PDB file of C-alpha atoms in Angstrom:
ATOM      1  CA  UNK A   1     127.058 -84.372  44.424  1.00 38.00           C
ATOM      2  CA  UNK A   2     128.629 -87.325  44.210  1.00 39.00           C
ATOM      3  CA  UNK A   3     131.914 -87.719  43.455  1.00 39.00           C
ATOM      4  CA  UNK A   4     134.200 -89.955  41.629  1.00 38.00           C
ATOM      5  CA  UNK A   5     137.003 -92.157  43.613  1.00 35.00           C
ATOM      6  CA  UNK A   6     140.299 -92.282  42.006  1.00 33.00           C
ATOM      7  CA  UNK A   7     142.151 -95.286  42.001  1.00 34.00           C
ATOM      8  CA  UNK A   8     145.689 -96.142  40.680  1.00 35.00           C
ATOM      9  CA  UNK A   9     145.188 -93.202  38.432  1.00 43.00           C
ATOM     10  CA  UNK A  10     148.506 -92.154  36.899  1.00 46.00           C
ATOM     11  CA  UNK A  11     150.006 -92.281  33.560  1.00 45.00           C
ATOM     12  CA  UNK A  12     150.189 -95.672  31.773  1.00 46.00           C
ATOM     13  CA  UNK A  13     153.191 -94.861  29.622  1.00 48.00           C
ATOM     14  CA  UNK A  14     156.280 -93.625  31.328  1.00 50.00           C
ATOM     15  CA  UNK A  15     158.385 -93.274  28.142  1.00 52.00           C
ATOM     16  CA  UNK A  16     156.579 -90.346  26.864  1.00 50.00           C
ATOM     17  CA  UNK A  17     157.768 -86.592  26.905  1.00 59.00           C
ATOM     18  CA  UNK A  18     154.701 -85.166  27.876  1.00 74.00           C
ATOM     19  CA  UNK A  19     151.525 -86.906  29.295  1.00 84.00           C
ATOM     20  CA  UNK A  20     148.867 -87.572  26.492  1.00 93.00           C
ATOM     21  CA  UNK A  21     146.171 -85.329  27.232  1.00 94.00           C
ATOM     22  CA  UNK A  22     142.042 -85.809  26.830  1.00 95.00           C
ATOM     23  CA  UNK A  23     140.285 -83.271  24.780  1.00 96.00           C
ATOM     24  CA  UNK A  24     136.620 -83.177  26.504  1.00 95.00           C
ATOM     25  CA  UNK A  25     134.376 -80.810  24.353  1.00 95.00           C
ATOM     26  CA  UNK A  26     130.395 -80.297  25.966  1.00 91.00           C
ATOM     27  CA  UNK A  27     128.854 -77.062  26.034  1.00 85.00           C
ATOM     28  CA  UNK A  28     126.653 -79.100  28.481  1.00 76.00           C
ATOM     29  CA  UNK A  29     126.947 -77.998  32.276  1.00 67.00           C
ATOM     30  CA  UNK A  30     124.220 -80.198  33.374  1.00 72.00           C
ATOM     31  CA  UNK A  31     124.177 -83.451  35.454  1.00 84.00           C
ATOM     32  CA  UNK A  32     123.932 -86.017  32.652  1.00 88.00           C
ATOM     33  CA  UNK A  33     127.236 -86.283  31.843  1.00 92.00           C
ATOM     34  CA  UNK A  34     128.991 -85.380  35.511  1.00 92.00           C
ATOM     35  CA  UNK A  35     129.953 -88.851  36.598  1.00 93.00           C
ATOM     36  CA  UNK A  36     131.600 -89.328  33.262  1.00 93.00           C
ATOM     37  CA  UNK A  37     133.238 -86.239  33.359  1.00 93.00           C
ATOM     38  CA  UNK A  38     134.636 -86.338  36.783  1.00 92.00           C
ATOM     39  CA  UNK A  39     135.791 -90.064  36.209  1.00 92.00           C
ATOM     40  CA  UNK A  40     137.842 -88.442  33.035  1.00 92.00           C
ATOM     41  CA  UNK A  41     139.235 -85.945  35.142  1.00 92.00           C
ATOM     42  CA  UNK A  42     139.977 -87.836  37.850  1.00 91.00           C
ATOM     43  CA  UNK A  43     141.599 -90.728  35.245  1.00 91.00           C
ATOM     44  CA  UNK A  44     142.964 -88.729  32.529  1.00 92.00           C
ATOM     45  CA  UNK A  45     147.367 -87.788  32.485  1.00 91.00           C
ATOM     46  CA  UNK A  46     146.062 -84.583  31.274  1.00 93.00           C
ATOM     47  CA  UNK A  47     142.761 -82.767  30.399  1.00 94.00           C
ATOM     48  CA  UNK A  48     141.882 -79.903  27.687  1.00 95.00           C
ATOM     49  CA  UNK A  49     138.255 -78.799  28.624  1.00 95.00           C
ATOM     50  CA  UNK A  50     136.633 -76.821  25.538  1.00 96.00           C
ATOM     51  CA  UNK A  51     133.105 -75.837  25.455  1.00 93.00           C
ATOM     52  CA  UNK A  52     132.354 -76.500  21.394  1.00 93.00           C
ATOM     53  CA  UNK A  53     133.940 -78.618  18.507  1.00 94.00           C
ATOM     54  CA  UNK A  54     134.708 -75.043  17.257  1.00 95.00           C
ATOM     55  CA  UNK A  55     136.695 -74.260  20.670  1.00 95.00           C
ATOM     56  CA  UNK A  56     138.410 -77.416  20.481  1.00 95.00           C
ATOM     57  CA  UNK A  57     139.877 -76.155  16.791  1.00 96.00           C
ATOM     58  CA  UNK A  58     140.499 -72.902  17.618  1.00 96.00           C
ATOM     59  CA  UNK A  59     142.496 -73.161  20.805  1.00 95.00           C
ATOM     60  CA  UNK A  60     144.600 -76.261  20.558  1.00 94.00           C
ATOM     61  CA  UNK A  61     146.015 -78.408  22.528  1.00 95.00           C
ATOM     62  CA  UNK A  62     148.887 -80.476  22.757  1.00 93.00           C
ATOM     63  CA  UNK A  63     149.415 -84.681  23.170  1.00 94.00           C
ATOM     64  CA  UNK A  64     145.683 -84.998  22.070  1.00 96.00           C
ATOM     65  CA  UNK A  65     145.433 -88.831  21.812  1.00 96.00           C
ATOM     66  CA  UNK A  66     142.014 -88.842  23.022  1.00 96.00           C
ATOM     67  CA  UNK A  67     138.567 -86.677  22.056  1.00 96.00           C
ATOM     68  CA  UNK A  68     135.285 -86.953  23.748  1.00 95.00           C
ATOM     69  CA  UNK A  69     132.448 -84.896  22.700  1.00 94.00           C
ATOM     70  CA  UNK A  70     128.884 -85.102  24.240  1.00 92.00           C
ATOM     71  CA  UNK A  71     125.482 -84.130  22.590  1.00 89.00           C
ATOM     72  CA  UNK A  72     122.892 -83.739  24.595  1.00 84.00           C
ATOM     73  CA  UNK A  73     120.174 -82.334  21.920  1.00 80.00           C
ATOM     74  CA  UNK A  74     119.074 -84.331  18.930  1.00 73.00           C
ATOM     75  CA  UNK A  75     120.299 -81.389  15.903  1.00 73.00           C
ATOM     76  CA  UNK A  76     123.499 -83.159  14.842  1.00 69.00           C
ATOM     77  CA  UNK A  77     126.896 -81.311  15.359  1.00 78.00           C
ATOM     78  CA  UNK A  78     128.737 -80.014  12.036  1.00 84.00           C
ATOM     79  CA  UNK A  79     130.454 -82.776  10.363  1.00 85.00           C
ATOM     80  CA  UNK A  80     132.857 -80.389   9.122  1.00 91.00           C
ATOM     81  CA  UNK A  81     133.459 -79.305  12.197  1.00 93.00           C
ATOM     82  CA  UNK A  82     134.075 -82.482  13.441  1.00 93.00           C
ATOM     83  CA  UNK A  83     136.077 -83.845  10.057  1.00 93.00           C
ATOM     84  CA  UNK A  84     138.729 -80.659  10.770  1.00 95.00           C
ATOM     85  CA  UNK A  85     138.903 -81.657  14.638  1.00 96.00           C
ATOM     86  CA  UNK A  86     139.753 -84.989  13.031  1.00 95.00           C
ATOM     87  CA  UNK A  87     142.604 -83.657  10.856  1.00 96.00           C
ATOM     88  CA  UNK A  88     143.580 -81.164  13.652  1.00 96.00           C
ATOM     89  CA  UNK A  89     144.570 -84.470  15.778  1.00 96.00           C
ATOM     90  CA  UNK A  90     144.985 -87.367  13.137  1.00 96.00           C
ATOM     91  CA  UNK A  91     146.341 -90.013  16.679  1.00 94.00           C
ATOM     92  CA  UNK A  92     143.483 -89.404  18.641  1.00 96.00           C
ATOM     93  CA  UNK A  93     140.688 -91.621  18.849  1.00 95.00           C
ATOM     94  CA  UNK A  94     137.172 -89.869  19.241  1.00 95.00           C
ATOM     95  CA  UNK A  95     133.888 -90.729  21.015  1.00 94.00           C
ATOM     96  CA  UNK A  96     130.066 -89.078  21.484  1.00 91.00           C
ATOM     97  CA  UNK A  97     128.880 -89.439  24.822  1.00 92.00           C
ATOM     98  CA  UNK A  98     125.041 -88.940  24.018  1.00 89.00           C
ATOM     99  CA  UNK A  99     122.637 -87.858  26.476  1.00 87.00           C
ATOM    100  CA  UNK A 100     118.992 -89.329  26.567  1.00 84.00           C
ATOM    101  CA  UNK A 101     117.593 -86.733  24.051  1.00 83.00           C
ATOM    102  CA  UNK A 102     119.744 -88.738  21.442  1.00 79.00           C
ATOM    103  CA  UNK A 103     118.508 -92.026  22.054  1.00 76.00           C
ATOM    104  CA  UNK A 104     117.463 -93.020  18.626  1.00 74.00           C
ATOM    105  CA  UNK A 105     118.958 -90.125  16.626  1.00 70.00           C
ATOM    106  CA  UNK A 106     121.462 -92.618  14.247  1.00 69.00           C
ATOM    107  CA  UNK A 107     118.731 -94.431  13.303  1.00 64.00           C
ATOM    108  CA  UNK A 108     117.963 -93.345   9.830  1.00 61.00           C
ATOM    109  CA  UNK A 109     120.689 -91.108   9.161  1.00 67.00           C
ATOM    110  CA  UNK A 110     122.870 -92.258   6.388  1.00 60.00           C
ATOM    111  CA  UNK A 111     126.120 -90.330   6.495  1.00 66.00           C
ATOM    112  CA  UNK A 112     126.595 -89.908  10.500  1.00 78.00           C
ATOM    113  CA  UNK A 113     129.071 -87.792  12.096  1.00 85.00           C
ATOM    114  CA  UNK A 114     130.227 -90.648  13.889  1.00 86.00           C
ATOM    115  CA  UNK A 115     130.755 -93.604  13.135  1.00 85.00           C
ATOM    116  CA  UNK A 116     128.273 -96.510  15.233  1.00 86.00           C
ATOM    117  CA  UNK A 117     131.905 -97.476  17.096  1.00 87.00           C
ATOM    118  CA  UNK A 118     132.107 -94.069  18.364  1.00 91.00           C
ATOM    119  CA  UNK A 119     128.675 -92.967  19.961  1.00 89.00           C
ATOM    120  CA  UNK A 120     128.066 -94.425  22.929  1.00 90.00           C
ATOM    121  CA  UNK A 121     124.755 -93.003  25.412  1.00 90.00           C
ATOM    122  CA  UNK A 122     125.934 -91.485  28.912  1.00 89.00           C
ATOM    123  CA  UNK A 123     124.716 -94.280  30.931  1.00 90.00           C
ATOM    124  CA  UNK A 124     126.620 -96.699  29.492  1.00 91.00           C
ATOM    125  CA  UNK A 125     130.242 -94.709  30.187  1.00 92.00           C
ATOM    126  CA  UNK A 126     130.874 -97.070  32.761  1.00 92.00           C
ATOM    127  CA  UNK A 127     131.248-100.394  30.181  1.00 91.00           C
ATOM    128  CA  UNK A 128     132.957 -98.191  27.573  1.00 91.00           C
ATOM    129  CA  UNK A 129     135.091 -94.944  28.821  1.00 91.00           C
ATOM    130  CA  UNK A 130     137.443 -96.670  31.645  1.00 90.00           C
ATOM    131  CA  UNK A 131     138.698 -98.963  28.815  1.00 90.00           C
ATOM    132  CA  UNK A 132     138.599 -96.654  26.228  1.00 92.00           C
ATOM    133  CA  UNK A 133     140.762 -94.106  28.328  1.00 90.00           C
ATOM    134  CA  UNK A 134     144.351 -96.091  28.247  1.00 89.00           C
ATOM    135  CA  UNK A 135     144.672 -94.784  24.449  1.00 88.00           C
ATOM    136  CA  UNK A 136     145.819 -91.333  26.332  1.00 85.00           C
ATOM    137  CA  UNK A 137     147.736 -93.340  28.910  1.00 84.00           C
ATOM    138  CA  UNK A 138     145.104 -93.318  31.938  1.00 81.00           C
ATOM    139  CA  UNK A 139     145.698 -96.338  34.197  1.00 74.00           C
ATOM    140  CA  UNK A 140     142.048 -97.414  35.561  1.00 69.00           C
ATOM    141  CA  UNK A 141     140.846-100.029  37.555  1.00 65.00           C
ATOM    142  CA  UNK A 142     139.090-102.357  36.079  1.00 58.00           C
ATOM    143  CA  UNK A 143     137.132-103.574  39.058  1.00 57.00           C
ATOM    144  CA  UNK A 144     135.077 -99.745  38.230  1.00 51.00           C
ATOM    145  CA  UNK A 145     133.340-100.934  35.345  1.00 50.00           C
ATOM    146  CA  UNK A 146     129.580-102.421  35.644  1.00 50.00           C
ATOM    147  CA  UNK A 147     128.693-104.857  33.050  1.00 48.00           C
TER     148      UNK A 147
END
């Protein structure tokens, strides 16, 4: 397997207490989403794996300033689910990382879980997650991301 290089990977804000930590939720051990998740790892102050949006409720962490949650089948997750994993951490910001079973899923649905802002498909995590990731205090390179 390939595997991601890390590069002036540290913590962006030196003021805070504690490092911000990443909450990555996928029940998903497959391939589809292994470059992304090794490039969070590898990027991320601090990372809270959980295998379900239930998991993520039920065994907390703290300094959650970020979420991401992949889907890699088409049923929608529970928005209630994912409205109390909003409340649980009201600071963090949220994404989908949707695997290629989802493409076209939103299309028609009129009350999504997430909001068009906050789905992005896995092979576009290069454009969107290296950015994305300073909200929890990752330092990236910029030079990673493929446009």
């Amino acid at each position: 397997m390939d595997q991601v290089g890390v590069f002036n990977s540290g913590i962006a804000d030196q003021k805070r207490a504690q490092p911000a930590t990443l909450m990555w939720i996928s029940a998903d051990a497959g391939a589809e989403f292994l470059e992304a998740y090794q490039y969070c790892i590898a990027h991320a102050p601090q990372v809270a794996i959980r295998s379900s949006v239930a998991d993520g409720l039920h065994r907390p962490a703290s300094e959650v300033q970020a979420i991401v949650v992949t889907q890699s089948q088409r049923p929608e997750l529970s928005g209630g689910l994912v409205s109390e994993l909003r409340n649980a951490y009201p600071d963090a910001k949220i994404i989908c990382l949707m695997g290629s079973c989802c493409e076209g899923m939103y299309a028609k649905v009129l009350d999504p879980v997430f909001s068009k802002s906050e789905r992005i498909y896995c092979h576009h995590w290069r454009q969107v997650l290296p950015v994305w990731l300073q909200c929890c205090g990752a330092v990236v390179t910029l030079s990673l991301i493929h446009i």
